[in-house]
Short mmCIF file of C-alpha atoms and ligand atoms in Angstrom, two decimals:
data_model
loop_
_atom_site.label_atom_id
_atom_site.label_comp_id
_atom_site.label_asym_id
_atom_site.label_seq_id
_atom_site.Cartn_x
_atom_site.Cartn_y
_atom_site.Cartn_z
CA MET A 1 -0.04 0.01 0.27
CA VAL A 2 1.19 3.41 -0.60
CA VAL A 3 1.26 5.46 2.22
CA ARG A 4 -0.09 9.23 1.13
CA ASN A 5 3.59 11.96 2.25
CA PRO A 6 1.31 14.81 4.80
CA VAL A 7 4.02 16.35 3.03
CA THR A 8 -0.18 18.97 1.98
CA TRP A 9 -2.82 18.56 3.63
CA LEU A 10 -5.00 16.20 2.68
CA GLY A 11 -8.28 17.92 1.05
CA THR A 12 -7.33 20.68 -0.06
CA PRO A 13 -7.91 22.15 -2.81
CA ALA A 14 -5.28 23.65 -5.59
CA PHE A 15 -3.66 26.70 -4.76
CA PRO A 16 -6.03 28.98 -7.83
CA LYS A 17 -8.67 27.80 -5.66
CA ALA A 18 -7.58 27.97 -2.53
CA ALA A 19 -6.08 31.62 -3.20
CA LYS A 20 -9.33 32.97 -4.15
CA ASP A 21 -10.70 31.46 -0.94
CA ALA A 22 -8.84 33.18 0.87
CA LEU A 23 -8.23 36.79 -0.64
CA ALA A 24 -12.29 37.13 0.44
CA ASN A 25 -11.35 37.58 4.00
CA THR A 26 -10.40 40.82 4.09
CA GLN A 27 -9.08 40.46 8.34
CA LEU A 28 -6.88 37.71 7.45
CA ARG A 29 -5.43 40.08 4.24
CA ARG A 30 -4.72 42.70 6.81
CA ASN A 31 -3.49 40.56 9.19
CA LEU A 32 -0.97 39.21 7.37
CA ARG A 33 -0.45 43.25 5.46
CA ASN A 34 0.18 44.91 9.29
CA ALA A 35 2.66 41.35 9.48
CA THR A 36 4.82 41.59 6.83
CA SER A 37 5.57 45.11 6.26
CA THR A 38 6.63 45.46 9.94
CA ILE A 39 8.93 42.40 9.74
CA ARG A 40 10.11 43.27 6.12
CA GLY A 41 11.13 47.10 6.82
CA LYS A 42 12.69 45.75 10.25
CA ARG A 43 14.79 42.89 7.94
CA ALA A 44 16.39 45.11 5.69
CA ALA A 45 17.76 47.99 8.75
CA ALA A 46 19.25 44.76 10.01
CA VAL A 47 21.00 43.15 7.21
CA ALA A 48 22.41 46.92 6.32
CA GLU A 49 24.32 46.42 9.22
CA LEU A 50 26.69 44.33 7.75
CA PRO A 51 29.05 45.38 4.96
CA ASP A 52 29.42 42.16 4.32
CA TRP A 53 26.59 40.64 3.79
CA GLU A 54 26.26 39.78 0.34
CA ARG A 55 29.59 37.92 1.01
CA LEU A 56 28.21 36.15 3.84
CA ARG A 57 24.99 35.34 2.08
CA ALA A 58 27.96 33.39 -0.34
CA ALA A 59 29.84 31.73 1.94
CA GLY A 60 26.10 29.82 3.72
CA ALA A 61 25.26 29.00 -0.23
CA ALA A 62 28.65 27.28 -1.06
CA ILE A 63 29.06 25.54 2.29
CA LYS A 64 25.17 24.09 1.85
CA ASP A 65 26.57 23.18 -1.76
CA GLU A 66 29.32 20.96 -0.53
CA VAL A 67 27.08 19.72 2.07
CA LEU A 68 24.90 18.27 -0.83
CA ALA A 69 27.25 17.44 -2.69
CA ASN A 70 28.80 15.37 0.05
CA LEU A 71 25.82 14.92 2.44
CA ASP A 72 26.40 10.73 2.64
CA THR A 73 29.72 11.17 4.40
CA TYR A 74 29.09 14.35 6.38
CA LEU A 75 25.72 12.32 7.86
CA ILE A 76 27.65 8.90 8.25
CA ARG A 77 29.99 11.18 10.46
CA LEU A 78 27.27 13.04 11.84
CA GLU A 79 26.05 9.67 12.68
CA ALA A 80 29.62 8.69 14.56
CA ALA A 81 29.68 11.54 16.34
CA VAL A 82 26.31 11.54 18.28
CA THR A 83 26.64 7.33 18.74
CA ALA A 84 30.17 8.22 20.39
CA ARG A 85 28.82 10.63 22.55
CA GLY A 86 25.66 8.18 24.24
CA GLY A 87 23.10 9.33 21.66
CA THR A 88 21.27 6.47 19.38
CA VAL A 89 20.86 7.66 15.34
CA HIS A 90 17.61 6.17 13.60
CA TRP A 91 17.19 6.60 9.33
CA ALA A 92 13.88 7.87 8.10
CA ARG A 93 12.53 6.93 4.63
CA ASP A 94 9.74 8.65 5.17
CA ALA A 95 7.36 9.65 6.96
CA ALA A 96 5.59 6.85 7.95
CA GLU A 97 9.12 5.18 9.29
CA ALA A 98 9.39 8.29 11.15
CA ASN A 99 6.53 8.57 13.04
CA ALA A 100 6.51 4.52 13.51
CA ILE A 101 10.56 5.35 15.66
CA ALA A 102 8.83 8.28 17.33
CA LEU A 103 5.99 6.14 18.62
CA ARG A 104 7.97 3.55 19.39
CA LEU A 105 10.71 5.20 21.27
CA ILE A 106 7.56 7.33 23.33
CA ARG A 107 5.97 4.08 24.32
CA ALA A 108 8.79 2.49 25.76
CA THR A 109 9.21 5.16 28.10
CA GLY A 110 5.71 4.53 29.17
CA GLU A 111 4.30 7.77 28.44
CA THR A 112 1.40 9.09 27.28
CA GLU A 113 2.35 13.05 26.71
CA VAL A 114 5.22 14.80 24.78
CA VAL A 115 5.87 18.75 24.63
CA LYS A 116 7.37 19.57 21.56
CA VAL A 117 9.24 22.59 20.48
CA LYS A 118 8.45 23.81 17.58
CA SER A 119 9.60 21.97 14.10
CA MET A 120 8.92 22.39 10.53
CA ALA A 121 10.23 18.03 10.48
CA THR A 122 7.76 17.01 12.52
CA ALA A 123 4.90 18.83 11.04
CA GLU A 124 6.17 18.08 7.76
CA ILE A 125 5.25 14.35 8.78
CA GLY A 126 1.87 15.01 10.47
CA LEU A 127 3.94 13.05 13.73
CA ASN A 128 1.41 15.05 16.26
CA GLU A 129 -1.63 13.13 14.34
CA ALA A 130 -0.08 10.61 14.22
CA LEU A 131 1.14 10.17 17.40
CA ALA A 132 -2.22 11.09 18.75
CA GLU A 133 -3.52 7.75 16.74
CA GLY A 134 -1.26 5.62 18.79
CA GLY A 135 -2.49 7.46 22.08
CA VAL A 136 -0.09 10.22 22.84
CA THR A 137 -0.90 13.51 22.86
CA ALA A 138 1.74 16.19 21.73
CA ILE A 139 1.65 19.30 23.27
CA GLU A 140 3.36 22.66 20.92
CA THR A 141 5.22 25.20 23.59
CA ASP A 142 6.33 27.57 21.14
CA LEU A 143 3.49 30.38 21.61
CA ALA A 144 2.13 30.90 18.14
CA GLU A 145 2.26 26.91 17.66
CA LEU A 146 0.10 26.71 20.68
CA ILE A 147 -2.41 29.09 19.50
CA VAL A 148 -2.44 26.99 16.35
CA GLN A 149 -2.75 23.42 18.00
CA LEU A 150 -5.86 25.02 20.45
CA GLY A 151 -7.34 26.70 17.84
CA GLU A 152 -7.62 23.47 16.11
CA ASP A 153 -6.16 25.56 12.76
CA ARG A 154 -3.34 25.45 10.03
CA PRO A 155 0.16 27.31 10.91
CA SER A 156 0.58 29.66 8.17
CA HIS A 157 3.89 30.53 8.12
CA ILE A 158 7.17 29.35 8.81
CA LEU A 159 8.40 31.72 11.75
CA VAL A 160 5.72 32.46 13.07
CA PRO A 161 2.51 30.42 12.36
CA ALA A 162 -0.22 31.93 13.70
CA ILE A 163 0.58 35.13 11.53
CA HIS A 164 -3.03 34.63 10.00
CA ARG A 165 -4.66 35.44 13.93
CA ASN A 166 -4.95 38.81 15.86
CA ARG A 167 -5.22 39.67 19.67
CA ALA A 168 -8.81 39.21 19.67
CA GLU A 169 -8.65 35.91 17.90
CA ILE A 170 -6.09 34.27 19.94
CA LYS A 171 -7.89 35.44 23.30
CA GLU A 172 -10.88 33.71 21.73
CA ILE A 173 -8.90 30.88 21.13
CA PHE A 174 -7.69 31.16 24.92
CA GLN A 175 -11.17 31.29 26.14
CA ARG A 176 -12.42 27.88 24.16
CA ALA A 177 -9.36 25.91 24.38
CA MET A 178 -7.44 26.72 27.21
CA PRO A 179 -8.34 24.87 30.13
CA ASP A 180 -6.59 26.58 33.18
CA VAL A 181 -7.59 30.44 31.38
CA PRO A 182 -7.22 32.94 33.30
CA ALA A 183 -10.93 34.78 34.11
CA ASP A 184 -9.71 37.71 33.43
CA LEU A 185 -8.06 37.72 30.28
CA THR A 186 -7.53 40.21 28.65
CA SER A 187 -6.50 40.83 24.56
CA GLU A 188 -3.20 42.02 25.44
CA PRO A 189 0.01 40.98 24.39
CA ARG A 190 1.38 40.98 28.21
CA ALA A 191 -1.84 38.69 29.34
CA LEU A 192 -1.44 36.28 26.58
CA ALA A 193 1.73 35.57 26.71
CA GLU A 194 1.67 35.50 30.62
CA ALA A 195 -1.67 32.90 30.51
CA ALA A 196 0.19 30.30 27.29
CA ARG A 197 3.27 31.02 29.75
CA ARG A 198 1.15 29.31 32.83
CA HIS A 199 -0.49 27.03 31.02
CA LEU A 200 3.43 25.49 29.64
CA ARG A 201 4.91 25.64 32.29
CA ARG A 202 3.17 23.02 33.45
CA LYS A 203 3.74 21.09 30.82
CA PHE A 204 7.24 21.54 31.72
CA LEU A 205 7.50 20.53 35.00
CA SER A 206 5.90 16.92 34.21
CA ALA A 207 7.09 16.16 30.94
CA LYS A 208 9.29 12.99 30.77
CA VAL A 209 9.60 13.25 27.12
CA ALA A 210 10.47 15.70 24.61
CA ILE A 211 10.34 16.14 20.84
CA SER A 212 12.57 18.63 19.24
CA GLY A 213 13.46 19.37 15.26
CA ALA A 214 17.16 21.06 14.81
CA ASN A 215 18.04 23.78 12.93
CA PHE A 216 20.74 22.11 12.33
CA GLY A 217 23.83 19.47 13.14
CA VAL A 218 27.41 20.09 13.29
CA ALA A 219 29.07 16.67 12.04
CA GLU A 220 32.67 17.24 13.35
CA THR A 221 31.53 16.63 17.49
CA GLY A 222 27.99 15.35 16.50
CA SER A 223 25.73 18.47 17.93
CA ILE A 224 22.44 19.62 17.39
CA VAL A 225 21.25 23.25 17.67
CA VAL A 226 17.58 24.75 17.96
CA VAL A 227 17.13 28.15 17.37
CA GLU A 228 14.92 29.80 19.04
CA SER A 229 13.10 33.35 21.00
CA GLU A 230 11.11 32.18 23.53
CA GLY A 231 13.55 29.77 26.17
CA ASN A 232 10.18 27.05 25.27
CA GLY A 233 13.04 24.79 23.36
CA ARG A 234 15.22 25.42 25.62
CA MET A 235 12.84 24.43 28.24
CA CYS A 236 12.18 21.01 25.92
CA LEU A 237 15.62 20.48 25.67
CA THR A 238 16.41 20.52 29.33
CA LEU A 239 14.02 19.44 31.42
CA PRO A 240 12.83 15.62 30.00
CA GLU A 241 14.48 12.79 30.78
CA THR A 242 14.31 11.45 26.92
CA LEU A 243 14.47 13.78 24.03
CA ILE A 244 13.48 12.79 20.13
CA THR A 245 15.04 14.72 17.32
CA VAL A 246 13.94 14.71 14.25
CA MET A 247 16.07 15.81 12.01
CA GLY A 248 15.62 16.48 7.77
CA ILE A 249 19.29 15.40 6.38
CA GLU A 250 19.77 18.13 4.87
CA LYS A 251 20.38 20.12 7.95
CA VAL A 252 23.89 18.36 8.80
CA VAL A 253 27.15 21.12 8.31
CA PRO A 254 30.07 20.02 8.25
CA SER A 255 31.95 22.22 11.53
CA TRP A 256 31.79 25.19 14.17
CA PRO A 257 33.13 27.51 12.00
CA ASP A 258 30.61 27.01 8.89
CA LEU A 259 27.72 26.65 12.21
CA GLU A 260 29.22 30.34 13.18
CA VAL A 261 27.84 32.01 9.00
CA PHE A 262 24.71 30.37 9.79
CA LEU A 263 24.05 31.29 12.96
CA GLN A 264 24.76 35.28 11.64
CA LEU A 265 22.71 34.59 8.60
CA LEU A 266 19.52 33.05 10.16
CA PRO A 267 17.98 35.67 13.05
CA ARG A 268 18.55 39.16 10.33
CA SER A 269 17.12 37.23 7.83
CA SER A 270 14.12 35.70 9.61
CA THR A 271 13.39 38.49 12.57
CA ALA A 272 15.37 41.21 11.66
CA GLU A 273 17.77 40.53 15.03
CA ARG A 274 21.02 40.14 15.43
CA MET A 275 21.98 37.34 17.12
CA ASN A 276 18.82 35.32 18.21
CA PRO A 277 17.43 35.02 21.88
CA TYR A 278 18.32 31.56 22.33
CA THR A 279 20.86 29.20 20.63
CA SER A 280 20.44 25.85 22.32
CA VAL A 281 23.30 23.57 21.21
CA TRP A 282 23.66 19.66 21.97
CA THR A 283 25.55 17.26 21.99
CA GLY A 284 24.77 13.21 22.85
CA VAL A 285 24.73 12.70 26.71
CA THR A 286 25.65 14.39 29.45
CA PRO A 287 25.34 11.99 32.63
CA GLY A 288 23.35 13.72 35.41
CA ASP A 289 22.86 17.04 32.94
CA GLY A 290 19.67 17.33 31.14
CA PRO A 291 18.46 14.30 29.28
CA GLN A 292 19.27 10.91 30.06
CA ALA A 293 18.31 9.80 26.80
CA PHE A 294 18.88 11.33 23.14
CA HIS A 295 17.70 10.09 19.95
CA LEU A 296 18.37 11.60 16.73
CA ILE A 297 15.72 11.03 13.53
CA LEU A 298 17.34 11.05 10.50
CA LEU A 299 14.61 12.23 8.02
CA ASP A 300 14.82 11.87 4.36
CA ASN A 301 11.17 11.90 3.03
CA GLY A 302 11.14 12.92 -0.72
CA ARG A 303 15.20 14.88 0.08
CA THR A 304 17.22 12.14 -2.11
CA ALA A 305 14.60 12.27 -4.70
CA THR A 306 15.43 16.39 -5.08
CA LEU A 307 18.85 15.91 -4.30
CA ALA A 308 18.85 14.60 -7.68
CA ASP A 309 17.34 17.27 -9.19
CA GLU A 310 20.02 19.56 -11.13
CA VAL A 311 18.26 22.66 -10.68
CA GLY A 312 15.81 22.40 -7.75
CA ARG A 313 18.08 20.69 -5.75
CA GLN A 314 19.45 24.61 -4.85
CA SER A 315 16.30 24.27 -3.00
CA LEU A 316 17.74 22.37 -0.06
CA ARG A 317 20.05 25.15 0.89
CA CYS A 318 17.12 26.57 2.67
CA ILE A 319 17.23 27.66 6.67
CA ARG A 320 13.83 28.29 6.77
CA CYS A 321 13.69 31.89 7.37
CA SER A 322 10.81 33.41 6.07
CA ALA A 323 12.29 36.46 4.52
CA CYS A 324 10.60 34.47 0.77
CA LEU A 325 7.38 34.87 2.01
CA ASN A 326 7.48 38.68 3.96
CA VAL A 327 8.83 40.01 0.64
CA CYS A 328 6.01 38.04 -1.09
CA PRO A 329 3.51 39.41 -3.29
CA VAL A 330 1.45 36.44 -3.61
CA TYR A 331 2.29 35.32 -0.44
CA GLU A 332 1.00 38.62 1.52
CA ARG A 333 -2.58 38.44 -0.37
CA THR A 334 -3.27 34.77 -0.03
CA GLY A 335 -1.92 33.78 3.01
CA GLY A 336 -0.22 30.15 4.28
CA GLU A 337 -2.41 28.12 4.14
CA ALA A 338 -3.46 28.26 0.94
CA TYR A 339 -0.27 26.75 -0.16
CA GLY A 340 -1.89 24.06 1.45
CA SER A 341 1.20 22.41 2.91
CA VAL A 342 3.33 22.82 5.89
CA TYR A 343 5.74 24.82 4.10
CA PRO A 344 4.29 28.12 2.21
CA GLY A 345 5.25 30.88 0.27
CA PRO A 346 7.86 31.10 -1.87
CA ILE A 347 9.71 27.79 -0.45
CA GLY A 348 6.84 26.33 -0.36
CA ALA A 349 5.94 26.80 -3.93
CA ILE A 350 9.34 25.09 -4.84
CA LEU A 351 9.98 22.32 -1.70
CA THR A 352 6.32 20.99 -1.76
CA PRO A 353 6.16 19.15 -4.58
CA GLN A 354 9.74 18.60 -4.80
CA LEU A 355 8.78 16.64 -1.44
CA VAL A 356 5.99 15.79 -2.48
CA ASN A 357 7.84 14.41 -6.09
CA ASP A 358 4.28 13.00 -7.61
CA PRO A 359 3.17 14.11 -11.15
CA LYS A 360 -0.20 13.26 -10.14
CA ASP A 361 -0.54 15.17 -7.03
CA LYS A 362 -2.80 18.09 -7.96
CA GLN A 363 -2.33 20.55 -5.19
CA ALA A 364 1.44 19.74 -4.66
CA ALA A 365 1.73 20.59 -8.60
CA SER A 366 -0.42 23.91 -8.30
CA LEU A 367 2.17 25.15 -6.36
CA PRO A 368 5.27 26.74 -8.51
CA PHE A 369 2.24 28.74 -10.38
CA ALA A 370 1.68 30.50 -6.65
CA SER A 371 4.07 33.06 -7.78
CA SER A 372 5.11 36.39 -9.85
CA LEU A 373 8.23 35.68 -10.16
CA CYS A 374 8.82 39.29 -9.38
CA GLY A 375 12.41 37.51 -8.30
CA ALA A 376 12.09 39.47 -4.78
CA CYS A 377 12.67 36.06 -2.98
CA TYR A 378 15.83 35.47 -4.50
CA GLU A 379 16.67 38.99 -3.55
CA VAL A 380 16.37 38.65 0.00
CA CYS A 381 16.91 34.55 0.74
CA PRO A 382 20.11 34.32 2.76
CA VAL A 383 21.68 30.74 1.58
CA SER A 384 20.66 32.36 -2.29
CA ILE A 385 18.18 30.23 -3.60
CA ASN A 386 17.62 30.95 -7.26
CA ILE A 387 13.87 30.47 -6.39
CA PRO A 388 11.94 31.97 -10.25
CA GLU A 389 14.48 29.46 -11.44
CA VAL A 390 13.34 26.15 -10.00
CA LEU A 391 9.56 27.93 -10.12
CA THR A 392 10.35 27.90 -13.85
CA HIS A 393 12.02 24.90 -14.36
CA LEU A 394 9.35 22.80 -11.85
CA ARG A 395 6.01 24.05 -13.64
CA ALA A 396 8.04 22.99 -17.14
CA ARG A 397 7.78 19.52 -15.48
CA VAL A 398 4.19 20.45 -14.69
CA VAL A 399 3.56 20.68 -18.38
CA GLU A 400 5.36 17.87 -19.58
CA ASN A 401 3.66 15.81 -17.20
CA LYS A 402 0.32 16.52 -18.78
CA SER A 403 -1.76 15.14 -21.65
CA SER A 404 -1.48 16.31 -24.64
CA LEU A 405 -4.19 16.90 -25.54
CA ALA A 406 -4.66 18.98 -22.06
CA PRO A 407 -6.05 22.78 -23.29
CA GLU A 408 -2.23 24.71 -22.33
CA ALA A 409 -0.54 21.73 -24.78
CA ILE A 410 -3.14 22.50 -27.10
CA ALA A 411 -2.97 26.36 -27.18
CA MET A 412 1.39 26.31 -27.18
CA ARG A 413 0.93 23.86 -29.86
CA ALA A 414 -1.14 26.46 -31.81
CA LEU A 415 1.18 29.41 -31.01
CA ALA A 416 4.25 27.63 -31.73
CA TRP A 417 2.47 27.05 -35.70
CA VAL A 418 1.58 31.03 -35.80
CA MET A 419 5.49 31.50 -34.32
CA ALA A 420 7.30 29.67 -36.88
CA ASP A 421 5.91 31.25 -39.94
CA ALA A 422 6.91 35.80 -40.39
CA LYS A 423 3.76 35.87 -42.32
CA ARG A 424 1.09 33.63 -39.86
CA PHE A 425 2.54 35.58 -36.83
CA GLU A 426 2.00 39.06 -38.63
CA ARG A 427 -1.48 37.87 -39.36
CA ALA A 428 -2.27 37.14 -36.24
CA GLN A 429 -0.93 40.39 -34.70
CA GLN A 430 -3.48 42.00 -37.21
CA ALA A 431 -6.28 40.58 -35.72
CA GLY A 432 -5.35 40.05 -31.98
CA THR A 433 -5.63 44.59 -32.69
CA LEU A 434 -9.45 43.77 -32.89
CA ALA A 435 -9.46 43.15 -29.73
CA ARG A 436 -8.96 46.26 -28.77
CA PHE A 437 -12.66 47.25 -28.78
CA LEU A 438 -13.47 44.79 -25.31
CA GLY A 439 -10.69 46.97 -23.46
CA ARG A 440 -11.16 50.20 -21.64
CA ASP A 441 -8.77 52.01 -19.59
CA GLY A 442 -5.83 50.34 -20.66
CA LYS A 443 -6.89 46.78 -20.26
CA ILE A 444 -9.32 44.19 -20.66
CA THR A 445 -10.87 41.81 -18.02
CA ARG A 446 -12.59 40.02 -20.62
CA LEU A 447 -12.41 37.39 -23.39
CA PRO A 448 -14.44 35.06 -25.05
CA TRP A 449 -13.46 31.72 -24.87
CA PRO A 450 -10.25 30.24 -24.69
CA GLY A 451 -9.04 33.72 -24.68
CA SER A 452 -11.53 33.83 -21.06
CA LYS A 453 -9.38 30.87 -19.10
CA TRP A 454 -6.95 33.95 -18.93
CA THR A 455 -8.73 36.71 -17.91
CA ASP A 456 -11.12 34.29 -15.19
CA VAL A 457 -7.90 35.26 -13.56
CA ARG A 458 -5.62 38.00 -14.61
CA ASP A 459 -6.24 41.30 -16.66
CA VAL A 460 -4.91 41.77 -20.09
CA PRO A 461 -3.45 44.79 -21.67
CA VAL A 462 -4.95 46.27 -24.33
CA PRO A 463 -2.74 45.62 -27.81
CA PRO A 464 -1.36 48.88 -29.77
CA ALA A 465 -3.33 50.45 -32.40
CA GLU A 466 -0.15 49.87 -34.01
CA SER A 467 2.12 46.59 -34.23
CA PHE A 468 5.91 46.98 -34.55
CA ARG A 469 5.95 45.88 -37.48
CA SER A 470 4.07 47.89 -39.31
CA TRP A 471 5.47 50.95 -37.35
CA TRP A 472 8.81 49.71 -38.68
CA ARG A 473 7.59 49.70 -42.05
CA ARG A 474 5.36 52.94 -41.53
CA THR A 475 8.83 54.94 -40.62
CA ARG A 476 11.08 52.87 -42.34
CA GLY A 477 10.04 51.63 -45.16
CA ASP A 478 12.37 48.21 -46.29
CA GLN A 479 15.52 49.21 -44.35
S1 SF4 B 1 14.36 29.83 0.66
FE1 SF4 B 1 15.72 31.63 1.44
S2 SF4 B 1 14.71 33.11 1.95
FE2 SF4 B 1 12.99 31.34 1.80
S3 SF4 B 1 12.80 30.58 3.67
FE3 SF4 B 1 14.43 29.51 3.15
S4 SF4 B 1 16.87 30.32 3.49
FE4 SF4 B 1 14.59 31.66 3.78
#
């Protein structure tokens, strides 16, 4: 039986439909506009402080490319180092394997409740749902993740999963779903944070097992690194007796000097900070200090297939900073849920279809088209992922997988036939000028079928009264 990869959410429509629904939600758009425009400005200022930013970006990209070219070597080195320091390494080919390993490890402790520090990898494999099916409750401890979890919602941003919620909505969620909510809760940020802190503290103090993701794994020493802003991660990583970390195989870096580059690139790109507030590093097990059992689950789940694609593999450089989301005009208007995946925005548009790696998955296949190709994401990416290049590459792959009788394929063949002959092309241009009568204020909003397929989602500029060729002939004759 083929098990569905939970990178995309079951039942989510393809992007064009989901985006249309999201666009109708004015509150969502207002929340997103406020949040992304603020962080955009702050990031630009934080980056401008560093005169060698471009060199840092190049260094980050080069380190990641070197790792990707020798991934097997670095992963084996990481495994050896973790094992030598008392940890246990598990290899998971896909989501089902990773979830089964985590569940088995938790069951071995006899616990039925675990605390979690925010982790994209565990969201990618649907770990919480898999644990729930196995009788284990996972409590999210990141404030935004907690809001999403209590609201039975879905994350809509890599860094701020509840970015689509405002204060009033969060208060309402807490009052509805937080068992120990204060009776006099207001929508003041301080009051909301305090309510969450008290709720979580009780969980931290009783939890025996914690689950984390990993921002980086240092191959030379087997050290795992998590960066975060709230301190909840630090509590998860130090208080429980057993720690289970799920890490994508691309997160390995060779050495500590390499790590230093990313610890500069990541905070400025994500939260516009010079340094992130909490950087937790642990290496295997230390007797009498912190968790006494440490398990590292190394997750593939489509990464090896992505690595095999010469253009697409640069997506694996991603350090999940979310800068590309905050500058994307499409993301700003639709929000993250429209992408139907744990990875939204420009990085989601290229990473999700590659991790899913199934040309029949209509929702994933729609994502490379969820972009204006403006290139703003490429400009801000701290590891220089050429997102527009990967988008067009993946679009070509989607088209190649379509039937030759698909309307798009027929239209392209017709266009190729017209453009193959100068006379035909000129006649088509002349016919096109007739469409001027359909225009108003310089644009056409409605064309008859099959042009309606285009104007249903986009306007067309009114064609000029005179084509370039006629203008040339009129002004220059046969020169
Ligand atoms: S693609 Fe680049 S900008 Fe986007 S989240 Fe990844 S590292 Fe950040």
